Amino acid sequence: MFADGLPGFLTESWITPVLFFSMLSVMLLLLVKRGKFLYALRNVPYPTALPVIGNAYQLNCSTEEFFKKLVKWAEQFGDIFLIWVGMRPFIFLYKAEAVRPLLKSSIHIDKSLEYEYLKPWLGTGLVTSNAKADRREDQQSVAWVDPRILDISKCCNAAAPLSHDYLHMQQYSNVM
């Protein structure tokens, strides 16, 4: 019944090749899927990343330094770039013009796994909801985004340095 301590069905000649080719075909399917995914990202620029860990070594810093790096990379690579954290890419959209097609889309509204960590803090809404949550509410929110928002964001971006300087002066004037 048992040869060399193995059950009889594992010692038969046909089961080993079937298991081997099954595992090989699953691995090949996963490899092809990953290859298609990487091929879709081929034109998105990104900072030099190390194999396996990606850009994770560059992100071991304070929040302020992290955002400074993001701004530097946006200036270097453009409005759309990605960062590899391990084997997972994170795509950053730096300007409102780059975000607008995604907000208007009825296809690209599913959120990634990382948004699950924000739900206890932010609740469910436009930022954390997914396509199944409340499609009608999402469509109303997306309909609200129109070209005038981009004009307002340009004004806000132009006024931001002045506001920053004013707040900075107020901070130090209240200390004294």
PDB file of C-alpha atoms in Angstrom:
ATOM      1  CA  MET A   1       0.000   0.000   0.000  1.00  0.00           C
ATOM      2  CA  PHE A   2       2.757   2.513   0.933  1.00  0.00           C
ATOM      3  CA  ALA A   3       6.036   2.435  -0.945  1.00  0.00           C
ATOM      4  CA  ASP A   4       8.756   4.473   0.742  1.00  0.00           C
ATOM      5  CA  GLY A   5       6.219   6.017   3.125  1.00  0.00           C
ATOM      6  CA  LEU A   6       4.127   7.680   0.380  1.00  0.00           C
ATOM      7  CA  PRO A   7       0.478   6.917  -0.343  1.00  0.00           C
ATOM      8  CA  GLY A   8      -0.094   4.658  -3.322  1.00  0.00           C
ATOM      9  CA  PHE A   9      -1.706   7.312  -5.552  1.00  0.00           C
ATOM     10  CA  LEU A  10       1.454   9.473  -5.356  1.00  0.00           C
ATOM     11  CA  THR A  11       3.707   6.648  -6.436  1.00  0.00           C
ATOM     12  CA  GLU A  12       1.789   5.903  -9.610  1.00  0.00           C
ATOM     13  CA  SER A  13       3.541   7.101 -12.742  1.00  0.00           C
ATOM     14  CA  TRP A  14       0.797   9.366 -14.151  1.00  0.00           C
ATOM     15  CA  ILE A  15       0.057  11.599 -11.142  1.00  0.00           C
ATOM     16  CA  THR A  16       3.478  13.264 -10.903  1.00  0.00           C
ATOM     17  CA  PRO A  17       3.535  14.605 -14.486  1.00  0.00           C
ATOM     18  CA  VAL A  18      -0.082  15.796 -14.177  1.00  0.00           C
ATOM     19  CA  LEU A  19       0.719  17.724 -10.985  1.00  0.00           C
ATOM     20  CA  PHE A  20       3.927  19.091 -12.489  1.00  0.00           C
ATOM     21  CA  PHE A  21       2.262  20.373 -15.669  1.00  0.00           C
ATOM     22  CA  SER A  22      -0.685  21.757 -13.706  1.00  0.00           C
ATOM     23  CA  MET A  23       1.630  23.776 -11.481  1.00  0.00           C
ATOM     24  CA  LEU A  24       3.707  24.834 -14.487  1.00  0.00           C
ATOM     25  CA  SER A  25       0.618  26.038 -16.382  1.00  0.00           C
ATOM     26  CA  VAL A  26      -0.621  28.038 -13.361  1.00  0.00           C
ATOM     27  CA  MET A  27       2.803  29.651 -12.994  1.00  0.00           C
ATOM     28  CA  LEU A  28       2.922  30.488 -16.715  1.00  0.00           C
ATOM     29  CA  LEU A  29      -0.558  32.043 -16.589  1.00  0.00           C
ATOM     30  CA  LEU A  30       0.467  34.208 -13.624  1.00  0.00           C
ATOM     31  CA  LEU A  31       3.673  35.195 -15.410  1.00  0.00           C
ATOM     32  CA  VAL A  32       1.775  36.173 -18.578  1.00  0.00           C
ATOM     33  CA  LYS A  33      -0.705  38.199 -16.503  1.00  0.00           C
ATOM     34  CA  ARG A  34       2.151  40.040 -14.762  1.00  0.00           C
ATOM     35  CA  GLY A  35       3.842  40.634 -18.123  1.00  0.00           C
ATOM     36  CA  LYS A  36       0.683  42.231 -19.556  1.00  0.00           C
ATOM     37  CA  PHE A  37       0.401  44.412 -16.449  1.00  0.00           C
ATOM     38  CA  LEU A  38       4.020  45.580 -16.749  1.00  0.00           C
ATOM     39  CA  TYR A  39       3.596  46.151 -20.489  1.00  0.00           C
ATOM     40  CA  ALA A  40       0.650  48.477 -19.785  1.00  0.00           C
ATOM     41  CA  LEU A  41       2.920  50.552 -17.507  1.00  0.00           C
ATOM     42  CA  ARG A  42       5.818  50.729 -19.966  1.00  0.00           C
ATOM     43  CA  ASN A  43       5.301  54.400 -20.917  1.00  0.00           C
ATOM     44  CA  VAL A  44       4.726  55.762 -17.402  1.00  0.00           C
ATOM     45  CA  PRO A  45       7.965  57.376 -16.172  1.00  0.00           C
ATOM     46  CA  TYR A  46       9.360  56.610 -12.727  1.00  0.00           C
ATOM     47  CA  PRO A  47      12.478  57.221 -10.658  1.00  0.00           C
ATOM     48  CA  THR A  48      15.152  54.548 -10.706  1.00  0.00           C
ATOM     49  CA  ALA A  49      13.919  51.598  -8.666  1.00  0.00           C
ATOM     50  CA  LEU A  50      15.753  48.621  -7.243  1.00  0.00           C
ATOM     51  CA  PRO A  51      14.603  45.090  -8.048  1.00  0.00           C
ATOM     52  CA  VAL A  52      12.131  43.594  -5.553  1.00  0.00           C
ATOM     53  CA  ILE A  53      12.015  46.617  -3.182  1.00  0.00           C
ATOM     54  CA  GLY A  54      11.454  49.294  -5.834  1.00  0.00           C
ATOM     55  CA  ASN A  55      11.564  52.857  -4.475  1.00  0.00           C
ATOM     56  CA  ALA A  56      10.755  51.834  -0.899  1.00  0.00           C
ATOM     57  CA  TYR A  57      14.268  52.720   0.255  1.00  0.00           C
ATOM     58  CA  GLN A  58      13.706  56.328  -0.908  1.00  0.00           C
ATOM     59  CA  LEU A  59      10.457  56.628   1.042  1.00  0.00           C
ATOM     60  CA  ASN A  60      11.959  56.005   4.485  1.00  0.00           C
ATOM     61  CA  CYS A  61      11.734  59.671   5.498  1.00  0.00           C
ATOM     62  CA  SER A  62       9.502  62.207   7.205  1.00  0.00           C
ATOM     63  CA  THR A  63       6.178  63.225   5.693  1.00  0.00           C
ATOM     64  CA  GLU A  64       7.537  66.622   4.699  1.00  0.00           C
ATOM     65  CA  GLU A  65      10.528  65.079   2.907  1.00  0.00           C
ATOM     66  CA  PHE A  66       8.208  62.559   1.222  1.00  0.00           C
ATOM     67  CA  PHE A  67       6.052  65.317  -0.278  1.00  0.00           C
ATOM     68  CA  LYS A  68       9.153  67.254  -1.329  1.00  0.00           C
ATOM     69  CA  LYS A  69      10.310  64.139  -3.194  1.00  0.00           C
ATOM     70  CA  LEU A  70       6.902  63.803  -4.844  1.00  0.00           C
ATOM     71  CA  VAL A  71       7.045  67.416  -6.037  1.00  0.00           C
ATOM     72  CA  LYS A  72      10.608  66.924  -7.297  1.00  0.00           C
ATOM     73  CA  TRP A  73       9.613  63.763  -9.180  1.00  0.00           C
ATOM     74  CA  ALA A  74       6.566  65.530 -10.638  1.00  0.00           C
ATOM     75  CA  GLU A  75       8.823  68.293 -11.947  1.00  0.00           C
ATOM     76  CA  GLN A  76      11.278  65.722 -13.272  1.00  0.00           C
ATOM     77  CA  PHE A  77       8.838  63.187 -14.799  1.00  0.00           C
ATOM     78  CA  GLY A  78       5.719  65.247 -15.541  1.00  0.00           C
ATOM     79  CA  ASP A  79       2.140  65.238 -14.337  1.00  0.00           C
ATOM     80  CA  ILE A  80       1.822  61.441 -14.287  1.00  0.00           C
ATOM     81  CA  PHE A  81       4.497  59.194 -12.804  1.00  0.00           C
ATOM     82  CA  LEU A  82       4.713  56.051 -10.731  1.00  0.00           C
ATOM     83  CA  ILE A  83       6.614  54.834  -7.725  1.00  0.00           C
ATOM     84  CA  TRP A  84       7.358  51.183  -7.086  1.00  0.00           C
ATOM     85  CA  VAL A  85       6.836  50.094  -3.481  1.00  0.00           C
ATOM     86  CA  GLY A  86       8.039  46.548  -3.541  1.00  0.00           C
ATOM     87  CA  MET A  87       6.476  44.868  -6.544  1.00  0.00           C
ATOM     88  CA  ARG A  88       3.447  47.175  -6.518  1.00  0.00           C
ATOM     89  CA  PRO A  89       3.252  50.379  -8.573  1.00  0.00           C
ATOM     90  CA  PHE A  90       1.569  53.522  -7.247  1.00  0.00           C
ATOM     91  CA  ILE A  91       0.629  56.012  -9.952  1.00  0.00           C
ATOM     92  CA  PHE A  92       0.637  59.693  -8.976  1.00  0.00           C
ATOM     93  CA  LEU A  93      -1.373  62.309 -10.839  1.00  0.00           C
ATOM     94  CA  TYR A  94       0.111  65.704 -10.046  1.00  0.00           C
ATOM     95  CA  LYS A  95      -2.173  68.166 -11.849  1.00  0.00           C
ATOM     96  CA  ALA A  96      -5.955  68.556 -11.860  1.00  0.00           C
ATOM     97  CA  GLU A  97      -5.979  68.138 -15.647  1.00  0.00           C
ATOM     98  CA  ALA A  98      -4.555  64.624 -15.230  1.00  0.00           C
ATOM     99  CA  VAL A  99      -7.139  63.643 -12.600  1.00  0.00           C
ATOM    100  CA  ARG A 100     -10.193  64.926 -14.472  1.00  0.00           C
ATOM    101  CA  PRO A 101     -10.539  62.000 -16.969  1.00  0.00           C
ATOM    102  CA  LEU A 102     -10.497  59.539 -14.073  1.00  0.00           C
ATOM    103  CA  LEU A 103     -13.126  61.453 -12.116  1.00  0.00           C
ATOM    104  CA  LYS A 104     -15.402  61.647 -15.157  1.00  0.00           C
ATOM    105  CA  SER A 105     -14.970  57.957 -15.998  1.00  0.00           C
ATOM    106  CA  SER A 106     -17.657  55.457 -15.069  1.00  0.00           C
ATOM    107  CA  ILE A 107     -15.201  52.591 -15.587  1.00  0.00           C
ATOM    108  CA  HIS A 108     -12.210  53.578 -13.467  1.00  0.00           C
ATOM    109  CA  ILE A 109     -13.961  54.085 -10.135  1.00  0.00           C
ATOM    110  CA  ASP A 110     -12.873  50.992  -8.218  1.00  0.00           C
ATOM    111  CA  LYS A 111     -10.454  51.773  -5.430  1.00  0.00           C
ATOM    112  CA  SER A 112      -7.326  49.830  -4.587  1.00  0.00           C
ATOM    113  CA  LEU A 113      -6.680  47.876  -1.409  1.00  0.00           C
ATOM    114  CA  GLU A 114      -4.958  50.836   0.277  1.00  0.00           C
ATOM    115  CA  TYR A 115      -8.252  52.744   0.488  1.00  0.00           C
ATOM    116  CA  GLU A 116      -9.568  50.141   2.954  1.00  0.00           C
ATOM    117  CA  TYR A 117      -7.136  51.532   5.533  1.00  0.00           C
ATOM    118  CA  LEU A 118      -8.606  55.033   5.063  1.00  0.00           C
ATOM    119  CA  LYS A 119     -12.254  54.028   5.589  1.00  0.00           C
ATOM    120  CA  PRO A 120     -12.191  54.097   9.419  1.00  0.00           C
ATOM    121  CA  TRP A 121     -10.651  57.561   9.283  1.00  0.00           C
ATOM    122  CA  LEU A 122     -12.532  59.110   6.339  1.00  0.00           C
ATOM    123  CA  GLY A 123     -15.712  57.032   6.264  1.00  0.00           C
ATOM    124  CA  THR A 124     -17.331  56.114   2.973  1.00  0.00           C
ATOM    125  CA  GLY A 125     -17.649  58.856   0.424  1.00  0.00           C
ATOM    126  CA  LEU A 126     -16.255  59.901  -2.921  1.00  0.00           C
ATOM    127  CA  VAL A 127     -12.681  59.188  -1.840  1.00  0.00           C
ATOM    128  CA  THR A 128     -13.196  55.708  -0.363  1.00  0.00           C
ATOM    129  CA  SER A 129     -16.347  54.360  -2.043  1.00  0.00           C
ATOM    130  CA  ASN A 130     -16.166  51.770  -4.779  1.00  0.00           C
ATOM    131  CA  ALA A 131     -18.310  51.097  -7.836  1.00  0.00           C
ATOM    132  CA  LYS A 132     -20.696  48.866  -5.911  1.00  0.00           C
ATOM    133  CA  ALA A 133     -21.243  51.225  -2.977  1.00  0.00           C
ATOM    134  CA  ASP A 134     -23.585  53.819  -4.415  1.00  0.00           C
ATOM    135  CA  ARG A 135     -23.302  54.309  -8.145  1.00  0.00           C
ATOM    136  CA  ARG A 136     -25.960  57.030  -8.268  1.00  0.00           C
ATOM    137  CA  GLU A 137     -24.179  59.142  -5.661  1.00  0.00           C
ATOM    138  CA  ASP A 138     -20.869  58.697  -7.479  1.00  0.00           C
ATOM    139  CA  GLN A 139     -22.423  59.840 -10.757  1.00  0.00           C
ATOM    140  CA  GLN A 140     -23.807  62.941  -9.072  1.00  0.00           C
ATOM    141  CA  SER A 141     -20.399  63.695  -7.580  1.00  0.00           C
ATOM    142  CA  VAL A 142     -18.659  63.168 -10.917  1.00  0.00           C
ATOM    143  CA  ALA A 143     -21.222  65.373 -12.681  1.00  0.00           C
ATOM    144  CA  TRP A 144     -20.286  68.138 -10.246  1.00  0.00           C
ATOM    145  CA  VAL A 145     -16.719  68.212 -11.582  1.00  0.00           C
ATOM    146  CA  ASP A 146     -16.728  70.621 -14.510  1.00  0.00           C
ATOM    147  CA  PRO A 147     -14.190  72.860 -16.270  1.00  0.00           C
ATOM    148  CA  ARG A 148     -14.780  75.740 -13.852  1.00  0.00           C
ATOM    149  CA  ILE A 149     -13.159  73.665 -11.105  1.00  0.00           C
ATOM    150  CA  LEU A 150      -9.912  73.733 -13.073  1.00  0.00           C
ATOM    151  CA  ASP A 151     -10.099  77.543 -13.260  1.00  0.00           C
ATOM    152  CA  ILE A 152     -10.622  77.751  -9.507  1.00  0.00           C
ATOM    153  CA  SER A 153      -7.741  75.351  -8.875  1.00  0.00           C
ATOM    154  CA  LYS A 154      -5.454  77.525 -11.031  1.00  0.00           C
ATOM    155  CA  CYS A 155      -6.371  80.579  -8.941  1.00  0.00           C
ATOM    156  CA  CYS A 156      -5.810  78.646  -5.713  1.00  0.00           C
ATOM    157  CA  ASN A 157      -2.460  77.369  -6.942  1.00  0.00           C
ATOM    158  CA  ALA A 158      -1.416  80.906  -7.884  1.00  0.00           C
ATOM    159  CA  ALA A 159      -2.456  82.257  -4.466  1.00  0.00           C
ATOM    160  CA  ALA A 160      -0.955  79.388  -2.456  1.00  0.00           C
ATOM    161  CA  PRO A 161       2.558  80.879  -2.097  1.00  0.00           C
ATOM    162  CA  LEU A 162       1.090  84.178  -0.871  1.00  0.00           C
ATOM    163  CA  SER A 163      -1.143  82.367   1.618  1.00  0.00           C
ATOM    164  CA  HIS A 164       1.796  80.303   2.803  1.00  0.00           C
ATOM    165  CA  ASP A 165       3.939  83.396   3.353  1.00  0.00           C
ATOM    166  CA  TYR A 166       1.102  85.166   5.184  1.00  0.00           C
ATOM    167  CA  LEU A 167       0.471  82.193   7.484  1.00  0.00           C
ATOM    168  CA  HIS A 168       4.182  81.847   8.103  1.00  0.00           C
ATOM    169  CA  MET A 169       4.411  85.519   9.143  1.00  0.00           C
ATOM    170  CA  GLN A 170       1.346  85.148  11.387  1.00  0.00           C
ATOM    171  CA  GLN A 171       2.847  82.121  13.080  1.00  0.00           C
ATOM    172  CA  TYR A 172       5.993  83.999  14.070  1.00  0.00           C
ATOM    173  CA  SER A 173       4.180  87.237  14.957  1.00  0.00           C
ATOM    174  CA  ASN A 174       1.965  85.357  17.452  1.00  0.00           C
ATOM    175  CA  VAL A 175       4.977  83.742  19.106  1.00  0.00           C
ATOM    176  CA  MET A 176       6.555  87.054  20.100  1.00  0.00           C
TER     177      MET A 176
END
